[in-house]
Amino acid sequence: MTKTVLVSGASGFIGSHVADGLVEQGYRVRAMTRNPAEYTGAGEPVSGDVGDPASLRAAFQGVDAAYYLVHSLDSDDFEQRDAQAARNFAEAAAAAHAERIIYLGGLGPDGRRLSPHLRSRREVEKILQAGPVPVTVLRAAVVIGHGNISWEMTRELAGRLPIMVTPRWVRTRTQPIALPDAVRYLIGVLEPAEARGRVYEIGGPEVLRYLDMLQRAAAVMGKRLPNLTVPLLTPRLSSAWLRFVTDVDLATARNLVDSMATEVVVRDRSITSLLPGPTIGYDEAVRLALASQQRHDQVRPGR
């Protein structure tokens, strides 16, 4: 029988692509959104808000599996919001006797001090796992694709600045992943029995510093981006600087900057045994993201 899959955050960056991929593979998709009348993506729109338990009970009716792809990074109290939302989601999944929850969390070392953003991602993971429904977790760093906040910030910095005066965190290592690879992994873990209850780390083929990401993105755009690192540029000043130079709001900028001081690199490559295949390199991921943005701009109303 065709499985019915609930995709929370279906109108968001990752959720919209996961919904597309699931429909293409023949799944019955319930696209959960707070504004179903305005939803134009793949699947059947269904009203649901992770902050409203009653709406989740209705959204979960007849669901076999569910994707948890939402967060509140743009709120000052996002840790409390995300924790309560995860409890609501786990309870609704249990009441519906769902077979599995799939959650996209954040990379980061266990047992060490994490930023509030990464700590919240890990706390959500634990809350979902505490329920009776098996959870498959994928942990990722920056997903390179049009619409991702971290990537859009990178693109705007690389495209707008003639020279960068940067804080120390630009030398932190990370392992970005291209959007198509992240979606392939998210959909690929839905069926295998061995993926139930597992935690997987996912990333692209390259480990880069944030500075490398910025300069290589600029090169793909045909620009050169010299850099001057200023060690005394504090997280608070960095956040204000990002808000001034990019379109990222201050709360989101502050939470992203806090996370960028933590190295986020894949240590466990077991996902490649479950879902083998090459992953897209950073430069090609940038080209794909820029092409997607161009297509989006061409169809934007008023263009």
mmCIF file of C-alpha atoms in Angstrom:
data_model
loop_
_atom_site.group_PDB
_atom_site.id
_atom_site.type_symbol
_atom_site.label_atom_id
_atom_site.label_comp_id
_atom_site.label_asym_id
_atom_site.label_seq_id
_atom_site.Cartn_x
_atom_site.Cartn_y
_atom_site.Cartn_z
ATOM 1 C CA MET A 1 0.000 0.000 0.000
ATOM 2 C CA THR A 2 1.103 3.572 -0.676
ATOM 3 C CA LYS A 3 2.363 5.219 2.488
ATOM 4 C CA THR A 4 0.951 8.507 3.670
ATOM 5 C CA VAL A 5 3.764 10.814 4.775
ATOM 6 C CA LEU A 6 3.340 14.053 6.708
ATOM 7 C CA VAL A 7 5.888 16.761 5.903
ATOM 8 C CA SER A 8 5.970 19.527 8.490
ATOM 9 C CA GLY A 9 7.355 22.803 7.218
ATOM 10 C CA ALA A 10 6.287 21.824 3.693
ATOM 11 C CA SER A 11 6.399 25.420 2.503
ATOM 12 C CA GLY A 12 9.918 25.914 3.872
ATOM 13 C CA PHE A 13 13.354 25.482 2.341
ATOM 14 C CA ILE A 14 13.968 21.790 3.029
ATOM 15 C CA GLY A 15 10.347 20.700 3.434
ATOM 16 C CA SER A 16 9.276 21.911 -0.010
ATOM 17 C CA HIS A 17 11.993 19.868 -1.719
ATOM 18 C CA VAL A 18 11.313 16.788 0.411
ATOM 19 C CA ALA A 19 7.610 17.007 -0.472
ATOM 20 C CA ASP A 20 8.502 17.271 -4.173
ATOM 21 C CA GLY A 21 10.783 14.236 -3.988
ATOM 22 C CA LEU A 22 8.292 12.096 -2.078
ATOM 23 C CA VAL A 23 5.500 12.824 -4.554
ATOM 24 C CA GLU A 24 7.829 11.975 -7.440
ATOM 25 C CA GLN A 25 8.505 8.614 -5.793
ATOM 26 C CA GLY A 26 4.809 7.834 -5.463
ATOM 27 C CA TYR A 27 4.128 8.604 -1.795
ATOM 28 C CA ARG A 28 0.917 10.216 -0.634
ATOM 29 C CA VAL A 29 2.146 13.470 0.898
ATOM 30 C CA ARG A 30 0.325 15.577 3.457
ATOM 31 C CA ALA A 31 1.989 18.979 3.275
ATOM 32 C CA MET A 32 1.603 20.570 6.693
ATOM 33 C CA THR A 33 1.509 24.343 6.743
ATOM 34 C CA ARG A 34 -0.102 27.060 8.828
ATOM 35 C CA ASN A 35 -1.623 28.554 5.664
ATOM 36 C CA PRO A 36 -2.922 25.673 3.507
ATOM 37 C CA ALA A 37 -5.023 27.996 1.325
ATOM 38 C CA GLU A 38 -1.821 29.676 0.145
ATOM 39 C CA TYR A 39 0.183 26.483 -0.378
ATOM 40 C CA THR A 40 1.184 25.806 -3.989
ATOM 41 C CA GLY A 41 3.736 23.019 -3.546
ATOM 42 C CA ALA A 42 3.612 19.255 -3.893
ATOM 43 C CA GLY A 43 1.194 17.085 -1.940
ATOM 44 C CA GLU A 44 -2.133 17.676 -0.224
ATOM 45 C CA PRO A 45 -2.039 20.816 1.939
ATOM 46 C CA VAL A 46 -3.162 20.281 5.513
ATOM 47 C CA SER A 47 -3.417 22.832 8.293
ATOM 48 C CA GLY A 48 -1.012 22.295 11.156
ATOM 49 C CA ASP A 49 1.140 24.230 13.600
ATOM 50 C CA VAL A 50 3.724 22.519 15.823
ATOM 51 C CA GLY A 51 2.801 24.999 18.531
ATOM 52 C CA ASP A 52 -0.862 23.902 18.467
ATOM 53 C CA PRO A 53 -1.408 20.285 19.641
ATOM 54 C CA ALA A 54 -5.031 20.217 18.440
ATOM 55 C CA SER A 55 -4.016 21.078 14.875
ATOM 56 C CA LEU A 56 -1.399 18.326 14.942
ATOM 57 C CA ARG A 57 -3.926 15.676 15.922
ATOM 58 C CA ALA A 58 -5.924 16.492 12.809
ATOM 59 C CA ALA A 59 -2.866 16.701 10.565
ATOM 60 C CA PHE A 60 -1.624 13.268 11.707
ATOM 61 C CA GLN A 61 -4.844 11.383 10.902
ATOM 62 C CA GLY A 62 -3.985 8.393 8.704
ATOM 63 C CA VAL A 63 -0.250 9.198 8.613
ATOM 64 C CA ASP A 64 2.314 6.385 8.387
ATOM 65 C CA ALA A 65 5.500 8.473 8.779
ATOM 66 C CA ALA A 66 6.337 12.105 9.443
ATOM 67 C CA TYR A 67 9.165 14.530 8.729
ATOM 68 C CA TYR A 68 10.045 17.110 11.380
ATOM 69 C CA LEU A 69 11.602 20.014 9.445
ATOM 70 C CA VAL A 70 10.738 23.151 11.409
ATOM 71 C CA HIS A 71 12.503 25.471 13.835
ATOM 72 C CA SER A 72 12.178 28.933 15.405
ATOM 73 C CA LEU A 73 15.644 30.359 14.806
ATOM 74 C CA ASP A 74 14.268 33.859 14.254
ATOM 75 C CA SER A 75 12.890 34.072 17.811
ATOM 76 C CA ASP A 76 14.805 35.138 20.914
ATOM 77 C CA ASP A 77 13.110 32.331 22.878
ATOM 78 C CA PHE A 78 13.611 29.712 20.154
ATOM 79 C CA GLU A 79 15.000 27.082 22.558
ATOM 80 C CA GLN A 80 11.783 27.002 24.602
ATOM 81 C CA ARG A 81 9.592 27.208 21.495
ATOM 82 C CA ASP A 82 11.393 24.387 19.719
ATOM 83 C CA ALA A 83 11.388 22.125 22.772
ATOM 84 C CA GLN A 84 7.633 22.486 23.260
ATOM 85 C CA ALA A 85 6.998 22.056 19.537
ATOM 86 C CA ALA A 86 8.976 18.802 19.541
ATOM 87 C CA ARG A 87 6.949 17.489 22.498
ATOM 88 C CA ASN A 88 3.721 18.318 20.694
ATOM 89 C CA PHE A 89 4.902 16.613 17.520
ATOM 90 C CA ALA A 90 6.122 13.476 19.296
ATOM 91 C CA GLU A 91 2.826 13.145 21.182
ATOM 92 C CA ALA A 92 0.769 13.572 18.011
ATOM 93 C CA ALA A 93 2.887 10.980 16.179
ATOM 94 C CA ALA A 94 2.432 8.526 19.046
ATOM 95 C CA ALA A 95 -1.336 9.070 19.174
ATOM 96 C CA ALA A 96 -1.512 8.401 15.426
ATOM 97 C CA HIS A 97 0.614 5.237 15.784
ATOM 98 C CA ALA A 98 3.034 6.537 13.158
ATOM 99 C CA GLU A 99 5.785 4.133 12.098
ATOM 100 C CA ARG A 100 8.617 6.638 12.068
ATOM 101 C CA ILE A 101 9.678 10.257 12.502
ATOM 102 C CA ILE A 102 12.518 11.639 10.378
ATOM 103 C CA TYR A 103 14.276 14.692 11.781
ATOM 104 C CA LEU A 104 16.897 16.976 10.276
ATOM 105 C CA GLY A 105 19.130 18.226 13.088
ATOM 106 C CA GLY A 106 22.517 19.887 13.312
ATOM 107 C CA LEU A 107 26.043 18.537 13.275
ATOM 108 C CA GLY A 108 28.157 19.138 16.326
ATOM 109 C CA PRO A 109 30.251 17.158 18.792
ATOM 110 C CA ASP A 110 28.538 15.382 21.674
ATOM 111 C CA GLY A 111 29.794 16.032 25.173
ATOM 112 C CA ARG A 112 31.110 19.525 24.472
ATOM 113 C CA ARG A 113 29.701 22.998 24.891
ATOM 114 C CA LEU A 114 27.409 23.786 21.970
ATOM 115 C CA SER A 115 25.934 27.096 20.855
ATOM 116 C CA PRO A 116 22.292 27.729 21.834
ATOM 117 C CA HIS A 117 21.227 26.916 18.266
ATOM 118 C CA LEU A 118 23.066 23.585 18.111
ATOM 119 C CA ARG A 119 22.105 22.783 21.696
ATOM 120 C CA SER A 120 18.461 23.342 20.763
ATOM 121 C CA ARG A 121 18.787 21.064 17.717
ATOM 122 C CA ARG A 122 20.174 18.335 19.962
ATOM 123 C CA GLU A 123 17.482 18.880 22.592
ATOM 124 C CA VAL A 124 14.748 18.545 19.956
ATOM 125 C CA GLU A 125 16.394 15.312 18.854
ATOM 126 C CA LYS A 126 16.275 13.941 22.405
ATOM 127 C CA ILE A 127 12.658 14.965 22.934
ATOM 128 C CA LEU A 128 11.553 13.232 19.736
ATOM 129 C CA GLN A 129 13.557 10.118 20.647
ATOM 130 C CA ALA A 130 11.954 9.971 24.098
ATOM 131 C CA GLY A 131 8.585 9.133 22.574
ATOM 132 C CA PRO A 132 7.456 5.649 21.471
ATOM 133 C CA VAL A 133 7.754 6.368 17.720
ATOM 134 C CA PRO A 134 11.171 5.402 16.272
ATOM 135 C CA VAL A 135 13.136 8.429 15.095
ATOM 136 C CA THR A 136 15.689 8.591 12.308
ATOM 137 C CA VAL A 137 17.956 11.602 12.733
ATOM 138 C CA LEU A 138 20.104 13.214 10.059
ATOM 139 C CA ARG A 139 22.600 15.780 11.325
ATOM 140 C CA ALA A 140 23.848 18.354 8.824
ATOM 141 C CA ALA A 141 25.857 21.558 8.746
ATOM 142 C CA VAL A 142 25.067 24.233 6.132
ATOM 143 C CA VAL A 143 22.784 23.026 3.333
ATOM 144 C CA ILE A 144 23.765 24.858 0.140
ATOM 145 C CA GLY A 145 20.607 25.794 -1.706
ATOM 146 C CA HIS A 146 18.465 28.790 -2.567
ATOM 147 C CA GLY A 147 16.332 29.712 0.438
ATOM 148 C CA ASN A 148 18.593 28.392 3.194
ATOM 149 C CA ILE A 149 19.347 31.200 5.648
ATOM 150 C CA SER A 150 23.013 30.328 6.142
ATOM 151 C CA TRP A 151 23.607 29.982 2.407
ATOM 152 C CA GLU A 152 21.760 33.225 1.585
ATOM 153 C CA MET A 153 23.925 35.020 4.118
ATOM 154 C CA THR A 154 27.035 33.547 2.479
ATOM 155 C CA ARG A 155 25.814 34.534 -0.980
ATOM 156 C CA GLU A 156 25.013 38.086 0.053
ATOM 157 C CA LEU A 157 28.366 38.590 1.757
ATOM 158 C CA ALA A 158 30.260 37.137 -1.204
ATOM 159 C CA GLY A 159 28.285 39.151 -3.723
ATOM 160 C CA ARG A 160 28.069 42.535 -1.998
ATOM 161 C CA LEU A 161 31.416 43.155 -0.331
ATOM 162 C CA PRO A 162 34.556 44.439 -2.099
ATOM 163 C CA ILE A 163 36.627 43.274 0.887
ATOM 164 C CA MET A 164 35.738 41.451 4.073
ATOM 165 C CA VAL A 165 36.678 42.533 7.573
ATOM 166 C CA THR A 166 35.781 39.354 9.404
ATOM 167 C CA PRO A 167 35.711 37.897 12.924
ATOM 168 C CA ARG A 168 37.723 34.881 14.017
ATOM 169 C CA TRP A 169 34.834 32.443 13.440
ATOM 170 C CA VAL A 170 35.341 32.566 9.662
ATOM 171 C CA ARG A 171 38.234 30.141 10.210
ATOM 172 C CA THR A 172 36.025 27.516 11.867
ATOM 173 C CA ARG A 173 35.753 24.307 9.862
ATOM 174 C CA THR A 174 32.434 23.028 8.561
ATOM 175 C CA GLN A 175 31.222 20.442 6.061
ATOM 176 C CA PRO A 176 28.499 21.886 3.836
ATOM 177 C CA ILE A 177 26.164 19.670 1.847
ATOM 178 C CA ALA A 178 24.361 20.395 -1.420
ATOM 179 C CA LEU A 179 20.584 20.569 -1.253
ATOM 180 C CA PRO A 180 20.025 17.621 -3.662
ATOM 181 C CA ASP A 181 22.230 15.392 -1.497
ATOM 182 C CA ALA A 182 20.457 16.407 1.720
ATOM 183 C CA VAL A 183 17.073 15.651 0.131
ATOM 184 C CA ARG A 184 18.335 12.314 -1.258
ATOM 185 C CA TYR A 185 19.407 11.247 2.220
ATOM 186 C CA LEU A 186 16.199 12.459 3.884
ATOM 187 C CA ILE A 187 14.013 10.512 1.480
ATOM 188 C CA GLY A 188 16.397 7.556 1.363
ATOM 189 C CA VAL A 189 16.077 6.793 5.093
ATOM 190 C CA LEU A 190 12.276 6.561 4.964
ATOM 191 C CA GLU A 191 11.990 2.879 4.061
ATOM 192 C CA PRO A 192 15.059 0.901 5.255
ATOM 193 C CA ALA A 193 14.363 -1.023 8.462
ATOM 194 C CA GLU A 194 17.976 -0.538 9.597
ATOM 195 C CA ALA A 195 17.473 3.249 9.625
ATOM 196 C CA ARG A 196 14.831 3.076 12.366
ATOM 197 C CA GLY A 197 16.132 4.693 15.526
ATOM 198 C CA ARG A 198 19.482 5.600 13.952
ATOM 199 C CA VAL A 199 21.441 8.850 13.947
ATOM 200 C CA TYR A 200 23.346 9.674 10.766
ATOM 201 C CA GLU A 201 25.751 12.500 9.984
ATOM 202 C CA ILE A 202 25.577 13.891 6.465
ATOM 203 C CA GLY A 203 27.892 16.216 4.570
ATOM 204 C CA GLY A 204 29.423 16.944 1.213
ATOM 205 C CA PRO A 205 32.856 15.777 0.049
ATOM 206 C CA GLU A 206 34.789 18.795 1.367
ATOM 207 C CA VAL A 207 35.643 20.191 4.800
ATOM 208 C CA LEU A 208 35.964 23.968 4.504
ATOM 209 C CA ARG A 209 36.409 27.014 6.661
ATOM 210 C CA TYR A 210 33.626 29.600 6.459
ATOM 211 C CA LEU A 211 36.228 31.882 4.886
ATOM 212 C CA ASP A 212 36.829 29.295 2.154
ATOM 213 C CA MET A 213 33.097 29.079 1.530
ATOM 214 C CA LEU A 214 32.808 32.834 1.157
ATOM 215 C CA GLN A 215 35.805 33.222 -1.132
ATOM 216 C CA ARG A 216 34.921 30.247 -3.325
ATOM 217 C CA ALA A 217 31.323 31.408 -3.636
ATOM 218 C CA ALA A 218 32.656 34.806 -4.736
ATOM 219 C CA ALA A 219 34.905 33.087 -7.298
ATOM 220 C CA VAL A 220 31.926 31.193 -8.755
ATOM 221 C CA MET A 221 30.213 34.586 -9.101
ATOM 222 C CA GLY A 222 33.260 35.906 -10.938
ATOM 223 C CA LYS A 223 34.501 38.029 -8.055
ATOM 224 C CA ARG A 224 37.589 38.208 -5.888
ATOM 225 C CA LEU A 225 37.034 38.695 -2.166
ATOM 226 C CA PRO A 226 40.085 39.715 -0.095
ATOM 227 C CA ASN A 227 39.813 39.187 3.651
ATOM 228 C CA LEU A 228 41.106 40.898 6.795
ATOM 229 C CA THR A 229 40.356 39.006 10.012
ATOM 230 C CA VAL A 230 39.843 41.111 13.147
ATOM 231 C CA PRO A 231 40.135 38.874 16.267
ATOM 232 C CA LEU A 232 38.384 41.381 18.536
ATOM 233 C CA LEU A 233 35.178 41.474 16.492
ATOM 234 C CA THR A 234 32.802 40.071 19.137
ATOM 235 C CA PRO A 235 29.734 37.894 18.422
ATOM 236 C CA ARG A 236 27.445 40.837 19.220
ATOM 237 C CA LEU A 237 29.303 43.109 16.801
ATOM 238 C CA SER A 238 29.425 40.308 14.236
ATOM 239 C CA SER A 239 25.644 39.951 14.445
ATOM 240 C CA ALA A 240 25.120 43.680 13.952
ATOM 241 C CA TRP A 241 27.555 43.621 11.033
ATOM 242 C CA LEU A 242 25.694 40.738 9.370
ATOM 243 C CA ARG A 243 22.376 42.523 9.877
ATOM 244 C CA PHE A 244 23.791 45.657 8.256
ATOM 245 C CA VAL A 245 25.374 43.895 5.247
ATOM 246 C CA THR A 246 22.795 41.140 4.597
ATOM 247 C CA ASP A 247 19.021 40.706 4.743
ATOM 248 C CA VAL A 248 19.200 38.369 7.763
ATOM 249 C CA ASP A 249 17.266 39.678 10.781
ATOM 250 C CA LEU A 250 19.183 40.423 13.979
ATOM 251 C CA ALA A 251 17.867 37.494 16.059
ATOM 252 C CA THR A 252 18.714 34.988 13.322
ATOM 253 C CA ALA A 253 22.119 36.590 12.730
ATOM 254 C CA ARG A 254 22.949 36.374 16.433
ATOM 255 C CA ASN A 255 21.984 32.699 16.622
ATOM 256 C CA LEU A 256 23.933 31.837 13.459
ATOM 257 C CA VAL A 257 27.065 33.637 14.663
ATOM 258 C CA ASP A 258 26.960 31.758 17.964
ATOM 259 C CA SER A 259 26.890 28.465 16.041
ATOM 260 C CA MET A 260 29.725 29.391 13.703
ATOM 261 C CA ALA A 261 32.280 29.200 16.480
ATOM 262 C CA THR A 262 31.699 25.428 16.730
ATOM 263 C CA GLU A 263 33.368 23.037 14.306
ATOM 264 C CA VAL A 264 30.727 20.934 12.543
ATOM 265 C CA VAL A 265 32.346 18.102 10.582
ATOM 266 C CA VAL A 266 31.118 14.592 9.764
ATOM 267 C CA ARG A 267 32.809 11.977 11.971
ATOM 268 C CA ASP A 268 30.511 9.012 11.336
ATOM 269 C CA ARG A 269 30.106 8.079 7.663
ATOM 270 C CA SER A 270 27.673 5.184 8.144
ATOM 271 C CA ILE A 271 25.089 6.935 5.938
ATOM 272 C CA THR A 272 27.266 6.052 2.930
ATOM 273 C CA SER A 273 26.800 2.347 3.640
ATOM 274 C CA LEU A 274 23.032 2.723 3.752
ATOM 275 C CA LEU A 275 22.814 5.157 0.820
ATOM 276 C CA PRO A 276 25.991 4.955 -1.272
ATOM 277 C CA GLY A 277 26.839 7.328 -4.092
ATOM 278 C CA PRO A 278 28.932 10.421 -4.780
ATOM 279 C CA THR A 279 28.035 13.775 -3.265
ATOM 280 C CA ILE A 280 28.142 17.159 -4.975
ATOM 281 C CA GLY A 281 31.213 19.361 -4.452
ATOM 282 C CA TYR A 282 30.947 22.837 -2.966
ATOM 283 C CA ASP A 283 31.513 24.856 -6.143
ATOM 284 C CA GLU A 284 28.890 22.878 -8.052
ATOM 285 C CA ALA A 285 26.485 23.217 -5.107
ATOM 286 C CA VAL A 286 26.964 26.991 -5.293
ATOM 287 C CA ARG A 287 26.261 26.990 -9.041
ATOM 288 C CA LEU A 288 23.079 24.984 -8.492
ATOM 289 C CA ALA A 289 21.932 27.364 -5.747
ATOM 290 C CA LEU A 290 22.596 30.434 -7.895
ATOM 291 C CA ALA A 291 20.742 28.889 -10.840
ATOM 292 C CA SER A 292 17.777 28.109 -8.590
ATOM 293 C CA GLN A 293 17.739 31.690 -7.331
ATOM 294 C CA GLN A 294 17.794 32.991 -10.896
ATOM 295 C CA ARG A 295 14.829 30.808 -11.855
ATOM 296 C CA HIS A 296 12.964 31.966 -8.773
ATOM 297 C CA ASP A 297 13.613 35.641 -9.578
ATOM 298 C CA GLN A 298 12.406 35.171 -13.149
ATOM 299 C CA VAL A 299 9.015 33.863 -12.077
ATOM 300 C CA ARG A 300 8.548 36.239 -9.148
ATOM 301 C CA PRO A 301 5.358 38.322 -9.522
ATOM 302 C CA GLY A 302 6.032 41.711 -11.041
ATOM 303 C CA ARG A 303 9.094 40.521 -12.960
#
